[in-house]
Amino acid sequence: MAHWHDVNVNLAPGEHTVLTLGEFSILLVNTGGDFYAVENICPHDGGELDGGTIDNTTVTCPRHGACFSLKNGAVLKPPAFEDIGSFPVRTHDGRLQVYDEPREP
């Protein structure tokens, strides 16, 4: 059963971190006060996305340049052709929380 998990990190705008929730490695990004959470693994070759370029609401894989939306995990540029999972993020009672199950595409 999926749950909301408190995230005990302080991310300033432009910062990011990697969380592990269950079987997922999740990239959590603060873009100007909006928080996004996506899978941290590029489906093209399994590389981690957290070392890539984060620009506004996109992340680019550092290995081969595949680009993904932080809003919904959609692939925006090959060589990847599969979307990555995106996870709901909310603030509840003053606490930042991430849901441990990806959204339906």
Short mmCIF file of C-alpha atoms in Angstrom, two decimals:
data_model
loop_
_atom_site.label_atom_id
_atom_site.label_comp_id
_atom_site.label_asym_id
_atom_site.label_seq_id
_atom_site.Cartn_x
_atom_site.Cartn_y
_atom_site.Cartn_z
CA MET A 1 0.00 0.00 0.00
CA ALA A 2 1.35 3.40 -1.00
CA HIS A 3 1.93 6.18 1.54
CA TRP A 4 3.00 9.80 1.84
CA HIS A 5 6.51 10.17 3.29
CA ASP A 6 7.91 13.21 5.06
CA VAL A 7 11.02 14.56 3.39
CA ASN A 8 13.40 15.94 5.98
CA VAL A 9 15.53 18.12 3.73
CA ASN A 10 15.65 21.85 3.17
CA LEU A 11 15.99 22.52 -0.54
CA ALA A 12 16.45 26.09 -1.62
CA PRO A 13 15.18 27.05 -5.09
CA GLY A 14 17.48 25.50 -7.69
CA GLU A 15 18.62 22.68 -5.39
CA HIS A 16 17.90 18.97 -5.64
CA THR A 17 18.49 15.74 -3.75
CA VAL A 18 18.02 12.01 -4.24
CA LEU A 19 15.63 10.00 -2.06
CA THR A 20 15.11 6.28 -1.81
CA LEU A 21 11.49 5.27 -1.27
CA GLY A 22 10.92 1.54 -1.47
CA GLU A 23 12.31 0.32 -4.78
CA PHE A 24 12.57 3.81 -6.28
CA SER A 25 15.49 6.21 -6.49
CA ILE A 26 13.76 9.59 -6.71
CA LEU A 27 15.15 12.93 -7.84
CA LEU A 28 13.48 15.71 -5.80
CA VAL A 29 13.91 19.20 -7.27
CA ASN A 30 12.96 22.67 -6.04
CA THR A 31 12.41 24.91 -9.07
CA GLY A 32 11.64 28.37 -7.76
CA GLY A 33 9.51 27.09 -4.88
CA ASP A 34 7.74 24.38 -6.88
CA PHE A 35 8.77 20.84 -5.97
CA TYR A 36 8.92 17.96 -8.44
CA ALA A 37 9.85 14.30 -7.92
CA VAL A 38 10.78 11.93 -10.75
CA GLU A 39 12.61 8.64 -11.09
CA ASN A 40 16.35 9.20 -10.90
CA ILE A 41 17.16 6.57 -13.54
CA CYS A 42 17.28 7.22 -17.29
CA PRO A 43 15.45 4.44 -19.16
CA HIS A 44 17.87 4.72 -22.08
CA ASP A 45 20.81 3.08 -20.31
CA GLY A 46 20.18 3.14 -16.56
CA GLY A 47 22.28 6.21 -15.76
CA GLU A 48 21.41 8.44 -12.82
CA LEU A 49 19.80 11.75 -13.70
CA ASP A 50 20.89 13.70 -10.60
CA GLY A 51 24.27 14.48 -12.19
CA GLY A 52 22.55 16.02 -15.21
CA THR A 53 21.48 19.55 -16.04
CA ILE A 54 18.31 20.81 -14.40
CA ASP A 55 16.83 23.74 -16.28
CA ASN A 56 13.52 25.15 -15.12
CA THR A 57 11.21 22.10 -15.31
CA THR A 58 13.47 19.72 -17.27
CA VAL A 59 16.33 17.39 -16.44
CA THR A 60 18.89 16.23 -19.01
CA CYS A 61 20.72 12.94 -18.58
CA PRO A 62 24.47 13.54 -18.22
CA ARG A 63 25.36 10.41 -20.18
CA HIS A 64 23.68 10.78 -23.57
CA GLY A 65 21.54 13.92 -23.38
CA ALA A 66 18.02 12.48 -23.08
CA CYS A 67 15.72 15.14 -21.63
CA PHE A 68 12.67 14.68 -19.39
CA SER A 69 9.92 16.87 -17.95
CA LEU A 70 10.08 17.26 -14.18
CA LYS A 71 6.33 17.96 -14.19
CA ASN A 72 5.20 14.58 -15.50
CA GLY A 73 8.27 12.50 -16.42
CA ALA A 74 7.60 12.74 -20.17
CA VAL A 75 10.58 12.18 -22.44
CA LEU A 76 11.26 15.39 -24.35
CA LYS A 77 14.39 14.45 -26.30
CA PRO A 78 15.97 11.14 -27.39
CA PRO A 79 17.90 8.90 -27.18
CA ALA A 80 15.39 7.83 -24.51
CA PHE A 81 11.94 6.92 -25.77
CA GLU A 82 10.29 5.87 -22.50
CA ASP A 83 8.93 8.30 -19.92
CA ILE A 84 10.20 8.19 -16.35
CA GLY A 85 7.91 7.93 -13.35
CA SER A 86 6.78 11.09 -11.62
CA PHE A 87 5.66 11.19 -8.01
CA PRO A 88 3.16 13.49 -6.31
CA VAL A 89 4.67 16.06 -3.93
CA ARG A 90 2.74 18.08 -1.38
CA THR A 91 3.11 20.23 1.70
CA HIS A 92 0.99 18.88 4.55
CA ASP A 93 0.91 20.56 7.99
CA GLY A 94 4.09 22.42 7.04
CA ARG A 95 5.94 19.25 6.04
CA LEU A 96 7.15 18.42 2.52
CA GLN A 97 5.92 14.96 1.50
CA VAL A 98 6.46 12.63 -1.46
CA TYR A 99 4.11 9.79 -2.41
CA ASP A 100 5.93 6.49 -2.84
CA GLU A 101 4.04 5.33 -5.92
CA PRO A 102 4.39 6.97 -9.35
CA ARG A 103 1.49 8.75 -11.01
CA GLU A 104 -0.36 6.98 -13.78
CA PRO A 105 0.98 8.17 -17.16
#
